[in-house]
Amino acid sequence: MSDKKIHAQPPEDLTGIKLIDIPKKAVGTKAIKSALNHVFSETGVSKGISLLQNINQINGFDCPGCAWPDPDEKRAFLAEYCENGAKAVAEEATKNRVSPLFFATHSVQEMSEWSDFKIGKSGRITHPMILREGSDNYEEVSWQDAFNLIGKELNILNSPNDGIFYTSGRTSNEAAFLYQLFVRQFGTNNLPDCSNMCHESSGSALSETLGIGKGSVTLDDFNHADLVIVIGQNPGTNHPRMLTALKDTKKNGGKIMTINPLPEVGLMNYVDPQNPLKWLGSGDKLTDLFLQVKINGDVALLKIILKLMKEKEDEQPNTVFNHQFIKEKTHGIDQFLNELDNYTIDELLPQTGLTIESIKEATELIINNDKIIICWAMGLTQHKNAVDNIRELVNLLLLKGSIGKKGAGTCPVRGHSNVQGDRTMGIWEKPKDSFLDNLEKEFSFNAPRKHGYDVVAAIEAMHNKKAKVFIGMGGNFISATPDTEYTAEALRNCDLTVHVSTKLNRSHLVHGKQALILPCLGRSEKDIQESGEQFVSVENSMGVVHKSSGHLSPASTKLLSEPAIVAGIAEATFTNPTIKWNSLITNYDLIRNKIEATIPGFDNYNQRVRKKGGFYLPNNARENNYSPTLTGKANFTTNLPSDISLENNQYMLMTIRTHDQYNTTIYGLNDRYRGILNERRVVFMNPDDMKSQGLAKLDRVNLISHFQGEKRIANGFLVIPYSIPKQCTATYFPEANVLVPIQSKARISHTPASKTVIITVEKS
Ligand SMILES: Nc1nc2c(c(=O)[nH]1)N[C@H]1C(S)=C(S)[C@@H](COP(=O)(O)OP(=O)(O)OC[C@H]3O[C@@H](n4cnc5c(=O)[nH]c(N)nc54)[C@H](O)[C@@H]3O)O[C@H]1N2
Ligand SMILES: Nc1nc2c(c(=O)[nH]1)N[C@H]1C(S)=C(S)[C@@H](COP(=O)(O)OP(=O)(O)OC[C@H]3O[C@@H](n4cnc5c(=O)[nH]c(N)nc54)[C@H](O)[C@@H]3O)O[C@H]1N2
Ligand SMILES: [Mo]
């Protein structure tokens, strides 16, 4: 094997930045043009048009872009997808192919020197591939040999708990159900998933306080809300179709409040993609009140709001709190209110970076409106006190009785298009006993009860040479996880790393002793099994389960579907399988029957999933019923503001997404809405901070993170003066993941704290 280093991080080369004015509005003609460009250049025009016609249509496939729901009834062409959804499907439908010849031509080491952009653009993987011990190049392998190797390596582990079975959030319900069933029958709950790095903090906070780890609102609630608060989220880029819902809120007289360290363009102004007449205008104003909070200042801000609400209620009883709701439905109000007294506004205010006047304005909006929806995403979930962030939001809603009724409630906006469904299907390292009981009953085996590894624990177990086999059902583990070099060592310690993937990514290059790539069908492709053409089902961010059927011919005749791959692995692992894996996949209705038999809410699954628009899963919070919590009521909680203190020359760094990436998939090198073209290695800084550091625009700097006396370095970023609070900085992941310490994670949920990295900035 060549002794050149395999790179776990993208190269440091700069790509030639061009700065443009920050646009005043999101969507509009530029977005449509950008969408069509991406689609046609990846797929060609006629395939492109066929693709666009099928995204999110009732008989089409679910857009793999995000988990934002589709309207229950009406679907319009050019409307139910967005610029970034179009980019997501173009990535999958690309004409480019990664064939056995490609792998013979390019060694693993060579590919590891490429940018993530170049790796991704290489195209769809066409054949199952193996990297044998000591070899520099992947070679073609038969499906059966690949399955046999996995079976063999799993069976020689000291314990089933030394296997790790990761899932990313695109996997369908059918594939996810089979996968977790296989893993549990094998004997472990080691089912870490992308959720551990994403909305785990929301799930932890919401289960404890409201008795369900999912949000409570439906799309229609946005038509009825008086006030929508969007906190820690950038929907203009990451959930563009949500802007339509926000616009509907405004059309019906509601207001929008935005809480974010950055004035994200999509949230400020917006042009309706469904109304071409408006494309050339300056757009509608979306945000009515913008609070430019400091990174991780949210608990402090919410505490000030809650204290101001309490003050007003004390002065004018019955004007702020919903006493009837509090009395009937909640638990712990006294302790919660008493605890608020432990903090003074004066000590909280500096953490927010805001003026008290703006916070008072926000408080008035909250006091004067009863139907409030709160939407959030990664800006709240990826901090040490992330669970506190979300529990504090729940406190606010409970005081107002603003949940379990029309136009009000919780809206954690999910990322991956089926990340919520995967959890419902049992992709979870901490399954409930009732779930395991049902599996045992239906499939007659003893399910493991010991909780498994989450993402961070899985990396540590591989690093400690305890866990030895890693299987990834989708995703890009090395690039999505924190502490890149540490995680790379962890993966290299494995005897076997396996990736079920559509496209080439860096995780194929940072491998164990042996490695497999198992190429699978994508969402947009036809899936034909013994009984004919199949469809799969997914659950969106609001608990609607619906079908998704691909229409394109598969990228290669050698691809298998994800359910077929799980069945192949299972058949090769168990010497006397008690489940007929291969017959379950002949017709996915059979898998859905098994789901119906084991998971509540899926009665008549096969009938209901065929109905237009699918069906809603039960949701106790939506029904204003909180009996599943430990107290049987909705729980008030007491929460901690940030305890991070920065030294003079230190900055808080948040690692965020550009407008041209899907997590670790880099669509392009622009971040148009932030005025950046053709460069990813940038760091956004407050102009005053730049001055005091002696930095000028486009100076080249190194970022050094500091955690418990340890330093981590990412070299070569260009400084961009930007509207961001003092001592706050931002840059993009995956480049910055090397700076996120493996031990820096949220209390309770263990989500990597990738939005609160303490750094210093040095000229390079
Ligand atoms: N096009 C596209 N769509 C996507 C994705 C993608 O990469 N590309 N990813 C998908 C996935 S998996 C997910 S989880 C979602 C992610 O969707 P988002 O959560 O919107 O994604 P991020 O880029 O992480 O942006 C976080 C936002 O939170 C703000 N923020 C950061 N720290 C704080 C804080 O301390 N307080 C507050 N109030 N705000 C803060 C940032 O300024 C930024 O606007 O999007 C999904 N959709
Ligand atoms: N620093 C920092 N790190 C972060 C975040 C952050 O904000 N900051 N965000 C975190 C979040 S929210 C998330 S969700 C994770 C994302 O973590 P992952 O889900 O692991 O990463 P993705 O980049 O979405 O995975 C992309 C890969 O999935 C494969 N793929 C695409 N479609 C399919 C399919 O249909 N089937 C299969 N089998 N494979 C497919 C392709 O090979 C592609 O390369 O990253 C996390 N990491
Ligand atoms: Mo995510």
Coordinates of C-alpha atoms and ligand atoms in Angstrom, one line a residue, residues 198 378 415 657, ligand 3:
C198 CA -29.3 17.0 14.6
M378 CA -29.8 23.6 14.4
G415 CA -33.5 18.0 8.3
R657 CA -24.5 25.4 5.8
Ligands
MO3 MO -29.9 17.4 10.2

